[in-house]
Coordinates of C-alpha atoms (C1' of nucleotides) in Angstrom, one line a residue:
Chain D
X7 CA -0.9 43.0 -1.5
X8 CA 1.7 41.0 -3.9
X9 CA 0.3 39.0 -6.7
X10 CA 1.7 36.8 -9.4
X11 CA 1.9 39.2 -12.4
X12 CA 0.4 38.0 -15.7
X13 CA -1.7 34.8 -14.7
X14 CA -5.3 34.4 -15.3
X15 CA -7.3 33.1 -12.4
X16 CA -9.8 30.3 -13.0
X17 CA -12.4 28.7 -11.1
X18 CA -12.1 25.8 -8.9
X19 CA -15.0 23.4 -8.4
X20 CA -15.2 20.2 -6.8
X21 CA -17.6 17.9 -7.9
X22 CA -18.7 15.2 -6.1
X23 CA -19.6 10.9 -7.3
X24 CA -21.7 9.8 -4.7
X25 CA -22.3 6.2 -4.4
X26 CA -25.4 4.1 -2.9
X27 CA -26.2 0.5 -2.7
X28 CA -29.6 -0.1 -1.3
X29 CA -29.0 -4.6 -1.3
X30 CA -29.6 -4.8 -4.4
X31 CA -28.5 -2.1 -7.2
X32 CA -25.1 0.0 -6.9
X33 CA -26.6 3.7 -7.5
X34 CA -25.6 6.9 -8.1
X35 CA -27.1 10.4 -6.3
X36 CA -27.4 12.8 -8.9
X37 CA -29.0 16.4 -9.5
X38 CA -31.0 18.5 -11.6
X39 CA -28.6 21.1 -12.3
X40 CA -30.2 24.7 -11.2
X41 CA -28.1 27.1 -13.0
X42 CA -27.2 28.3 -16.2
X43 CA -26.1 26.8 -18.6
X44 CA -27.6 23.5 -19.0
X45 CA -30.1 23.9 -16.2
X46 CA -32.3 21.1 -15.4
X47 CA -30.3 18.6 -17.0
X48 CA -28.4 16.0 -14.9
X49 CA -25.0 16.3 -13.0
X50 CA -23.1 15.7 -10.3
X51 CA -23.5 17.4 -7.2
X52 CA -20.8 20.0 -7.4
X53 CA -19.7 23.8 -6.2
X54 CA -17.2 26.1 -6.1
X55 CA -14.1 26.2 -3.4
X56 CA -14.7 29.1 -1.1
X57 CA -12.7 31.5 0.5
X58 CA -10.5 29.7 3.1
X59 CA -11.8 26.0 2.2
X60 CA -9.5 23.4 1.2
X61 CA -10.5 21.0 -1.8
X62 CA -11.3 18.7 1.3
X63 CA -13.5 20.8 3.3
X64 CA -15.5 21.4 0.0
X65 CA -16.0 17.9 -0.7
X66 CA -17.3 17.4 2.5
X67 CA -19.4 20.7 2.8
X68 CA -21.0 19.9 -0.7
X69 CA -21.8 16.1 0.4
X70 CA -23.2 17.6 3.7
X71 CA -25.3 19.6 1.5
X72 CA -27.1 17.5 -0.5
X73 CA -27.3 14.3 1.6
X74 CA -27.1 15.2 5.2
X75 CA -24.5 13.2 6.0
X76 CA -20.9 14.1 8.0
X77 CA -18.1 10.9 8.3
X78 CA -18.7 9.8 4.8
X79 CA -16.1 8.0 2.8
X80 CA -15.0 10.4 0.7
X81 CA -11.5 10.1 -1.9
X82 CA -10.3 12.7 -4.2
X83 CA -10.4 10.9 -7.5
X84 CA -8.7 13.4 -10.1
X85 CA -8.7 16.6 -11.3
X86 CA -10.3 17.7 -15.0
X87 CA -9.4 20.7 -16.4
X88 CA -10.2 21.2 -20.2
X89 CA -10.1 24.9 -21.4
X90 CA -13.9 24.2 -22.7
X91 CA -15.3 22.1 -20.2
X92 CA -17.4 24.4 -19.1
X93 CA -19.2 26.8 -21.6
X94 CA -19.6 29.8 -19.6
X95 CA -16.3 30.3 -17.5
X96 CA -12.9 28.5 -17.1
X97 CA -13.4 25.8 -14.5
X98 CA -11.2 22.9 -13.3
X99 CA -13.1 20.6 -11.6
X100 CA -11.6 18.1 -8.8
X101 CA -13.6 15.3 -8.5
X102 CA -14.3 13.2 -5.3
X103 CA -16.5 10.4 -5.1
X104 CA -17.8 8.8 -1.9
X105 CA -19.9 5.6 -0.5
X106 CA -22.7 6.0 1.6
X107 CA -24.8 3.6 3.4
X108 CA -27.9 5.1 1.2
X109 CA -30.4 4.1 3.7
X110 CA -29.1 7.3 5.6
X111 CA -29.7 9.3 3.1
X112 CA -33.0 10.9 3.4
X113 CA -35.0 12.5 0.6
X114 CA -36.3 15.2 2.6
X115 CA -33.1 16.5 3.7
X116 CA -32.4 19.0 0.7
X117 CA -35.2 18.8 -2.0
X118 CA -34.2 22.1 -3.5
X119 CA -31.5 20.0 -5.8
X120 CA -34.1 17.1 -7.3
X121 CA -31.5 14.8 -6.3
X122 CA -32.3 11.2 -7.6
X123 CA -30.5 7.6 -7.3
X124 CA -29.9 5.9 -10.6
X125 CA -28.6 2.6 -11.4
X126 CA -25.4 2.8 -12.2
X127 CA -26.3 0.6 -15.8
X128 CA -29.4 3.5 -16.3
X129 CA -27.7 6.6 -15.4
X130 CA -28.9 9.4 -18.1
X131 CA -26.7 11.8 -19.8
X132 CA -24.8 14.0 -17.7
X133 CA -23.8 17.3 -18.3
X134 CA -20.0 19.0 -18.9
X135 CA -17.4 15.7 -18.7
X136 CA -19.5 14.5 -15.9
X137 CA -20.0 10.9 -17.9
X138 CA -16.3 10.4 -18.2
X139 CA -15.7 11.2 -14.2
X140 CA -18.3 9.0 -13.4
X141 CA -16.6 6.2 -15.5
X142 CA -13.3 7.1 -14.3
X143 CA -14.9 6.6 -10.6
X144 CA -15.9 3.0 -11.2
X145 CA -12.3 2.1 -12.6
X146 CA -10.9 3.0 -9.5
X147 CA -13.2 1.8 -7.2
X148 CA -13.0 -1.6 -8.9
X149 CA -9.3 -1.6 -8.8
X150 CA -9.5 -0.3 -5.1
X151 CA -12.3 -3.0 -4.1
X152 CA -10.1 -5.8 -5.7
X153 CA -7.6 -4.9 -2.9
X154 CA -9.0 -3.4 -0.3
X155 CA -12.5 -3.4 1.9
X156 CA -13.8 0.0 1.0
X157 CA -17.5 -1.3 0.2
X158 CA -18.2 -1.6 2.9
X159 CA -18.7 1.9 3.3
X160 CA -22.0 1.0 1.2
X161 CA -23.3 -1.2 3.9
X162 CA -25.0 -0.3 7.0
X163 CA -24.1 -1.5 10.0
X164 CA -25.9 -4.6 10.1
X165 CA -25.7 -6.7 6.7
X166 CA -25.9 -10.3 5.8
X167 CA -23.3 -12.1 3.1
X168 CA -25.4 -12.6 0.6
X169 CA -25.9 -8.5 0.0
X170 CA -22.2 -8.6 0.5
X171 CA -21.6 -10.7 -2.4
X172 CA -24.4 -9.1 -4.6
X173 CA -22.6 -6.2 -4.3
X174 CA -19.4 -7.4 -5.1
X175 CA -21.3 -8.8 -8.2
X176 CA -22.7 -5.3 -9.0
X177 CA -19.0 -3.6 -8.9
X178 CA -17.3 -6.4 -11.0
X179 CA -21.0 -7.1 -13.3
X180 CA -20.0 -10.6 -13.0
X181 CA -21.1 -13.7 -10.5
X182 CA -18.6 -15.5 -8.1
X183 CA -18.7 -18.4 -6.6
X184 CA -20.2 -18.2 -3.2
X185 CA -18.3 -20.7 -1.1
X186 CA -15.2 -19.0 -2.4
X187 CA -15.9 -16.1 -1.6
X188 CA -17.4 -16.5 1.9
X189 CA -14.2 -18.2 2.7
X190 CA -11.9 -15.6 1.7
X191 CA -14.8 -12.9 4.1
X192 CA -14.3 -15.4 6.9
X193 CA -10.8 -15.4 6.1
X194 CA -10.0 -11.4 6.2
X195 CA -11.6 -12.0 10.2
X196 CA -13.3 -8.7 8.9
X197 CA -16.9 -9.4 10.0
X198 CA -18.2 -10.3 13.1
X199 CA -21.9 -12.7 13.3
X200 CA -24.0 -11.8 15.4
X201 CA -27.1 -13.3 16.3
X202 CA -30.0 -12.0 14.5
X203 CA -31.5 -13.6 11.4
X204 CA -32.7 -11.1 8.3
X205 CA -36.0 -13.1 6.8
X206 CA -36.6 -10.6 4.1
X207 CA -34.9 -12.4 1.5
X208 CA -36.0 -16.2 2.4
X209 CA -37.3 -18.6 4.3
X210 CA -34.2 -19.4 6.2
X211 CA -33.1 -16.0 6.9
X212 CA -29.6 -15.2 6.8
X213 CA -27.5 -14.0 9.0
X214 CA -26.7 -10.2 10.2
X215 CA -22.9 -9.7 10.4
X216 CA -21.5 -6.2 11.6
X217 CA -17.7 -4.6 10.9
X218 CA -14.8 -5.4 12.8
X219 CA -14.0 -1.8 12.9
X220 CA -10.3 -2.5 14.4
X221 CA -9.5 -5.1 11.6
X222 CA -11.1 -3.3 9.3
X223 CA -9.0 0.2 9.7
X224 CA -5.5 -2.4 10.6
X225 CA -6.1 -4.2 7.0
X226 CA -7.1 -1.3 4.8
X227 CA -3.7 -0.2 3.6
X228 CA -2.6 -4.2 2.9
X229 CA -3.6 -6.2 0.1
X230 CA -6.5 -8.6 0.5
X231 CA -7.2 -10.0 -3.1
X232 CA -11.0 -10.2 -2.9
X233 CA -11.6 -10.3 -6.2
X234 CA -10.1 -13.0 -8.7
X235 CA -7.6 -12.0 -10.8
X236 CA -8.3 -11.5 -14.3
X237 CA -6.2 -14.0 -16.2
Chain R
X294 CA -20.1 37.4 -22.0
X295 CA -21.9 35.8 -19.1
X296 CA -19.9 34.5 -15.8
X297 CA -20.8 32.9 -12.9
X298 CA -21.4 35.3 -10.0
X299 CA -20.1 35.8 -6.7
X300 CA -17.4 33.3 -7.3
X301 CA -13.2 33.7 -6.4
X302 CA -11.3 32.8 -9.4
X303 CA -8.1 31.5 -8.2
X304 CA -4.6 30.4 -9.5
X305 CA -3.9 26.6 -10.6
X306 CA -0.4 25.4 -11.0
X307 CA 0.6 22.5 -12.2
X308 CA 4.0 20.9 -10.2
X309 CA 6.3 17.9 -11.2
X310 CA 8.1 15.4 -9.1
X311 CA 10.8 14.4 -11.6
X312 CA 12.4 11.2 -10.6
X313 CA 15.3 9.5 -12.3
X314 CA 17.5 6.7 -11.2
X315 CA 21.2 5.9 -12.4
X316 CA 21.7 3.1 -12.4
X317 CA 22.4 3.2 -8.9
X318 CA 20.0 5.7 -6.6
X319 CA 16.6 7.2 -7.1
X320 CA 17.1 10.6 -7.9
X321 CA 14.3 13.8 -7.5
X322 CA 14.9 16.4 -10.1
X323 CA 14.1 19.7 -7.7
X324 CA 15.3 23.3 -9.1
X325 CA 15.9 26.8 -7.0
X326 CA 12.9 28.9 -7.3
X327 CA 13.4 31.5 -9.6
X328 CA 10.5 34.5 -8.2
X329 CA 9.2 35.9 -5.1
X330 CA 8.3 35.0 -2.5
X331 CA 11.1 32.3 -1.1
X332 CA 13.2 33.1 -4.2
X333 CA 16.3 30.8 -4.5
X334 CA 14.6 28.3 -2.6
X335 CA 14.6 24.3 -3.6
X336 CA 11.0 23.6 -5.5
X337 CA 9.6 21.4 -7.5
X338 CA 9.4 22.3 -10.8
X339 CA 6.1 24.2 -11.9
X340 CA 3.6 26.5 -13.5
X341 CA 0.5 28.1 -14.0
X342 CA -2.2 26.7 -16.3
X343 CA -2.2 28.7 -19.5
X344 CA -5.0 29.8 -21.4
X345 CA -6.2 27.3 -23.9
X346 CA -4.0 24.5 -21.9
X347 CA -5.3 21.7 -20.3
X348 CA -3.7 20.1 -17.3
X349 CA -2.1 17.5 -18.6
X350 CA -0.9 20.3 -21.2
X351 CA 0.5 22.0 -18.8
X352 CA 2.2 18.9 -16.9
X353 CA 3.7 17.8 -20.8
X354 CA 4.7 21.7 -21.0
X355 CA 6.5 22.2 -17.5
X356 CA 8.3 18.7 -18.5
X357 CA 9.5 19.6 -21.4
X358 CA 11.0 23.2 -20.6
X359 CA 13.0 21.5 -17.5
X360 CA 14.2 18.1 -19.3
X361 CA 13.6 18.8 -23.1
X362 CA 11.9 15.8 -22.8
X363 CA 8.7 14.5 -25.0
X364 CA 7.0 11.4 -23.9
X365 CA 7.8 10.8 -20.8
X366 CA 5.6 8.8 -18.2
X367 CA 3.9 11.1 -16.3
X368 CA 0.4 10.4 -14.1
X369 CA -1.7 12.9 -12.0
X370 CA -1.4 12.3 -8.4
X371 CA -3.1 14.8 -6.4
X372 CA -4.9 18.6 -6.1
X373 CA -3.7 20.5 -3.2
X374 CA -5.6 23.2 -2.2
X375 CA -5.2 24.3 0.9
X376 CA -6.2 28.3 1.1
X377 CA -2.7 29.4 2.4
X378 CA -0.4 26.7 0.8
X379 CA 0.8 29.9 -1.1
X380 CA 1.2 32.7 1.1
X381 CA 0.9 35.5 -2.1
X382 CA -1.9 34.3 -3.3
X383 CA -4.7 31.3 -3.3
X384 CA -3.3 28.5 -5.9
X385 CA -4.0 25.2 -6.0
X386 CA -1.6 23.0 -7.4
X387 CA -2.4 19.9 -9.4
X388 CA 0.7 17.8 -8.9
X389 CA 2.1 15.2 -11.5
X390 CA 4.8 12.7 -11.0
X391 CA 7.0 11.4 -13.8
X392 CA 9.5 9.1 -14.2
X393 CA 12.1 9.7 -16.9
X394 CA 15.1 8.2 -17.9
X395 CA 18.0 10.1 -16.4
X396 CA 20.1 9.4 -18.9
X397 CA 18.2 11.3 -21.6
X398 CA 18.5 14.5 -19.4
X399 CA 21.1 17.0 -20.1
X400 CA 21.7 19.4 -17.8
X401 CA 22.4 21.8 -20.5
X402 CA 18.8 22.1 -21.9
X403 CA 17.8 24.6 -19.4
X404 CA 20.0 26.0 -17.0
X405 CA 18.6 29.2 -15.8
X406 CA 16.5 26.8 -13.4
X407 CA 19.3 26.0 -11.2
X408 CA 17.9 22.4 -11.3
X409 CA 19.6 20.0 -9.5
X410 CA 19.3 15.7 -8.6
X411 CA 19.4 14.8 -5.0
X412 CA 18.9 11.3 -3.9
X413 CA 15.4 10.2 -2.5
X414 CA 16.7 10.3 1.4
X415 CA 18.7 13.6 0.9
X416 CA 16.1 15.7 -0.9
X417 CA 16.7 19.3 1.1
X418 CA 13.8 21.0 2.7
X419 CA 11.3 22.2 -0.1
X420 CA 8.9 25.3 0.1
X421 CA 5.4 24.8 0.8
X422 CA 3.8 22.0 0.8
X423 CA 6.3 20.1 -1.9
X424 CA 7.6 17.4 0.5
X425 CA 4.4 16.3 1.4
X426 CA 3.6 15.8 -2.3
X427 CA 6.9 14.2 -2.4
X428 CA 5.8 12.1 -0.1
X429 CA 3.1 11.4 -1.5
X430 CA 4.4 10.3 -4.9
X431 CA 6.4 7.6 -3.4
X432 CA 3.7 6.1 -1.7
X433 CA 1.9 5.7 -4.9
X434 CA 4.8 4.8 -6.6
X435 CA 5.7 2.1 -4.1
X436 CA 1.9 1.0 -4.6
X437 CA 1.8 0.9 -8.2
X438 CA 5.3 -0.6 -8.8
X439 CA 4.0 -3.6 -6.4
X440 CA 1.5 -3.9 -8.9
X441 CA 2.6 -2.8 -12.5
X442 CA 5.6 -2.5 -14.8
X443 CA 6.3 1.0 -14.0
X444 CA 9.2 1.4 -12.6
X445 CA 10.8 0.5 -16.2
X446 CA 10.4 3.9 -17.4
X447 CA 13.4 5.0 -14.9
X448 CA 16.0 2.5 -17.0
X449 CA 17.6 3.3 -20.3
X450 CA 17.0 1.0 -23.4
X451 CA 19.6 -1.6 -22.5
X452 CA 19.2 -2.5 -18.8
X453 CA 20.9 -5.3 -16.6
X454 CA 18.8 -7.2 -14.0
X455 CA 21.4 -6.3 -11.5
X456 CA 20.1 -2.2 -12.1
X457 CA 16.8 -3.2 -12.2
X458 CA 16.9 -5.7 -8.9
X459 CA 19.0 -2.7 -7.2
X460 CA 15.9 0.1 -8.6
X461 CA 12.8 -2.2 -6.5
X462 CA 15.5 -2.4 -4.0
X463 CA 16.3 1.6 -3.9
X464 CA 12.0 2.3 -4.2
X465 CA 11.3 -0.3 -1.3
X466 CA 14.4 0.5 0.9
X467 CA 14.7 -3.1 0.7
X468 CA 16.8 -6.0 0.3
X469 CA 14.9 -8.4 -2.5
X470 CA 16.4 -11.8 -2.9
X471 CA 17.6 -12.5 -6.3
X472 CA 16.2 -15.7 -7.1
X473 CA 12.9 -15.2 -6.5
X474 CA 13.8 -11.5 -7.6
X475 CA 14.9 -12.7 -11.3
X476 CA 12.1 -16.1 -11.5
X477 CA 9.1 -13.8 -11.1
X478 CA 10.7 -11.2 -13.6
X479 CA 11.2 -14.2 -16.0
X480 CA 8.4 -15.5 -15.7
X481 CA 6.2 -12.0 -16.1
X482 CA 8.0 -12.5 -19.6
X483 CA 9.1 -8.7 -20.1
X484 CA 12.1 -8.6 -20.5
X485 CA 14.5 -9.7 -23.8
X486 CA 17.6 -10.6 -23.1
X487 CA 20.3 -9.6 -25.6
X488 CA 23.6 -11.0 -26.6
X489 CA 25.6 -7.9 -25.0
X490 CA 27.0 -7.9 -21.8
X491 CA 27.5 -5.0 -19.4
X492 CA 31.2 -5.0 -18.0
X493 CA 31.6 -1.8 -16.0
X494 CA 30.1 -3.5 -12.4
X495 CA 31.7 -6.7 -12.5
X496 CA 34.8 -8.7 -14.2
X497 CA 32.2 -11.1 -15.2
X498 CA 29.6 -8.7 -17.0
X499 CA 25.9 -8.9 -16.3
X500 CA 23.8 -9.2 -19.4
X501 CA 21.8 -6.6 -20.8
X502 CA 18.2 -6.8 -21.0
X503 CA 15.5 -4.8 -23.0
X504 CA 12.0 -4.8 -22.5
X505 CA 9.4 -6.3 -24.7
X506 CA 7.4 -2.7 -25.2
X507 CA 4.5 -5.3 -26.2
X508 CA 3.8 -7.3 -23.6
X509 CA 4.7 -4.1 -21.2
X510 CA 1.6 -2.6 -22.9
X511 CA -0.3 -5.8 -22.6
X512 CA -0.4 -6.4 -19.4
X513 CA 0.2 -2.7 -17.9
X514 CA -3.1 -3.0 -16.1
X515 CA -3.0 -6.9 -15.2
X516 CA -1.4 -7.2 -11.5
X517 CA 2.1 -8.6 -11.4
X518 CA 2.4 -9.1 -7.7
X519 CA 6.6 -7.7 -8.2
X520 CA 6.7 -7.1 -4.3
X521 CA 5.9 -10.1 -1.5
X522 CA 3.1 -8.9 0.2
X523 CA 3.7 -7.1 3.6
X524 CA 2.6 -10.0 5.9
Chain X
dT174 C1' 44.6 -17.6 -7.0
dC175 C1' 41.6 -14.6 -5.3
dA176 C1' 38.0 -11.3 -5.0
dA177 C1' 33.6 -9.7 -6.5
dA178 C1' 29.5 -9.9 -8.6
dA179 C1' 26.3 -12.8 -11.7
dG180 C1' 23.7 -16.5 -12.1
dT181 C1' 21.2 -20.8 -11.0
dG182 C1' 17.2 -25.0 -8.4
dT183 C1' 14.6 -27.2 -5.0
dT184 C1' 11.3 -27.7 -1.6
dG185 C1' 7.5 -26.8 1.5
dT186 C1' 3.5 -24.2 2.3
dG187 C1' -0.5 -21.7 1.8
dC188 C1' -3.8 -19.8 -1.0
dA189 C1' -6.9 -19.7 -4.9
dT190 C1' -9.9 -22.2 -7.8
dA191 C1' -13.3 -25.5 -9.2
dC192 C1' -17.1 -27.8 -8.2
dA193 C1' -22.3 -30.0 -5.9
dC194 C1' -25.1 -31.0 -2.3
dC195 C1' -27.7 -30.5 2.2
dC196 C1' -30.3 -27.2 5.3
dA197 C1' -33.9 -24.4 7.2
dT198 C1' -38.2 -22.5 6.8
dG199 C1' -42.8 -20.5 5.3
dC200 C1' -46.3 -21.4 2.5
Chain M
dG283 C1' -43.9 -31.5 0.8
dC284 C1' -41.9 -28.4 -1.9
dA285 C1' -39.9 -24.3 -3.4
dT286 C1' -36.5 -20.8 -2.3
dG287 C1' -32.5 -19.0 -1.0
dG288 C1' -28.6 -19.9 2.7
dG289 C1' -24.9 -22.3 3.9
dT290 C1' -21.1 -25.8 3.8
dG291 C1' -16.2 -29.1 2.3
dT292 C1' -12.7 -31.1 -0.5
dA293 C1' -9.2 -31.9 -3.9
dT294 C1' -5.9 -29.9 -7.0
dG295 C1' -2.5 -26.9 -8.7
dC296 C1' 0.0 -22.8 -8.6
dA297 C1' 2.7 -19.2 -6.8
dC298 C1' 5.4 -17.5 -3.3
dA299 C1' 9.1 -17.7 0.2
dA300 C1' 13.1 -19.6 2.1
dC301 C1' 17.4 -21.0 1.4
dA302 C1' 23.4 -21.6 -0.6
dC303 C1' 26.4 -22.6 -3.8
dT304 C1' 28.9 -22.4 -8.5
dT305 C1' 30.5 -19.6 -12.3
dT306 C1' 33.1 -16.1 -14.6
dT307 C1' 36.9 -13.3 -15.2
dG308 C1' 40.1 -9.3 -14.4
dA309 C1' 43.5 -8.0 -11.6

DNA sequence: TCAAAAGTGTTGTGCATACACCCATGC
DNA sequence: GCATGGGTGTATGCACAACACTTTTGA
């Protein structure tokens, strides 16, 4: 079989930010690394492209693995490839991060990786350039969020506004004003109420709301302009 | 010196969409594939990673040898990775798109690439998976143009609004009416006008402009809004 | 004087912001 | 009855879109 003469093969991971929000905290799944080098310190869920898997279908396989979970939100990010990044062997890493609803996210289903969810403010050292991807992740979803409804994919099916707008406060680390910003929700014609009270948080209760998946899917691609504009 | 085991190294390339506008079209800078397989075919321009070179290295690198161009603007897109985008042999390409003015290219730099401009809508069939990058480029180009000052980087030093109102026109495929066109432009406060007057389009002449390489730094990240929204 | 492109203002509308109080309920 | 969080309305200003005519000057 022909090959390109005179290149030198590398290795090709994909590496994986996976995002939680449990109603109150914006977290991140990470892993106790179980290999060489730097084993047992933290990183991101990651692996190695396999024979006849697109960078897609890797992204996907390694989110499977470690949370369970197929139809996840999942956006390649960008890809790192400094000569030293990792110690042992050349690697370029493309990164993907993806939202979950973390309350479908079960402990049990792989223990083998001593996956935990951090805080996004208390997430510990991470190994390789895994700090700077997971800092380059929360630019873009913050840019993305101001535009467009990905969070969302955070929720589960069933949420009320308030969580809504915590997390919106999470993302940005900053408070908005509430009436504002239920307007511009009710606005987007993006949620649907339906009838069912959650009491957890107070006395009143207040009220479940569930996707318009149709709107939601039609209005992704335009600009929506959640978020204020920074002056 | 220890490796990790059982893995497939692979190729990585890094490819370029060039573009380039003059004055009148946007322009893709493709060249005829100099090696096997579909040798003499239309390509973007590209390479594998070198030793010791990181990807943006490599992306600066490729640049240069076509253009003989240094600082140019140039942004990671995309990896592509699909097992048999490359029918010789597994690569994944990490694409880069970069806009350059045309002006400064000479065709002379580097001729043994056969490269060549072709407009935007007559860009001839590419190999692989290159016109679905292409594709891809200007989809992010037409998002971030909405959005930021990029698409200055296409114009030479001395630009009229004329060129530039006809450059948003040529990336949207678009008519833009002027007024609003030239208030919001005005008003983002970009642009300096200068005493000199550009003759060659008109008897009257249409001043030159420059921009204010200040404020295009400054508020690079704020959102301009350039585009109406798509309603 | 005419052709061809450059340049200039106004108005209406909708959207974003700022801001403070009442509501419902469980204890 | 009171404490806690949920929910609601209005006034103001700004930014955008729609729209047509005058200016300049070389030929």
């Amino acid at each position: 079989m022909v090959k390109y003469i005179n290149q030198n093969p590398v290795l090709v991971a994909v590496d994986c930010i996976i995002f939680g929000y449990d109603g109150e905290h914006l977290k991140l799944l990470v892993i106790k690394r179980a290999i060489e080098p730097v084993k047992n310190q933290w990183s991101l869920m990651g692996g190695f492209i396999g024979p006849g898997e697109d960078l897609d279908g890797a992204a996907k396989r390694i989110l499977l693995e470690l949370t369970g979970l197929h139809d996840v939100y999942l956006e390649q990010l960008h890809a790192y490839g400094q000569p030293d990044r990792d110690p042992i062997e050349r690697t370029v890493s493309v990164v993907y991060f993806a939202l979950i609803d973390i309350h479908k996210y079960s402990k049990q289903i792989n223990d083998q990786y001593h996956a935990e969810w951090f805080k996004l403010k208390e997430v510990p050292e991470l190994i390789f350039d895994h700090n700077i991807m997971v800092k380059a992740a929360m630019d873009k979803i913050r840019y993305q969020a101001a535009l467009h409804p990905i969070l969302f994919e955070l929720l589960p099916k069933k949420f009320t506004i308030p969580q809504l707008q915590n997390l919106y406060e999470q993302v940005y680390d900053s408070p908005i004003d509430n009436r504002n910003f239920i307007r511009k929700i009710t606005a987007s014609g993006l949620l649907i109420k339906l009838a069912e009270k959650d009491k957890s948080g107070s006395r009143r209760g207040a009220f479940y709301f569930k996707l318009d998946k149709q709107k939601h899917k039609a209005q992704f691609q335009s600009f929506l302009n959640f978020i204020s504009k920074p002056k």
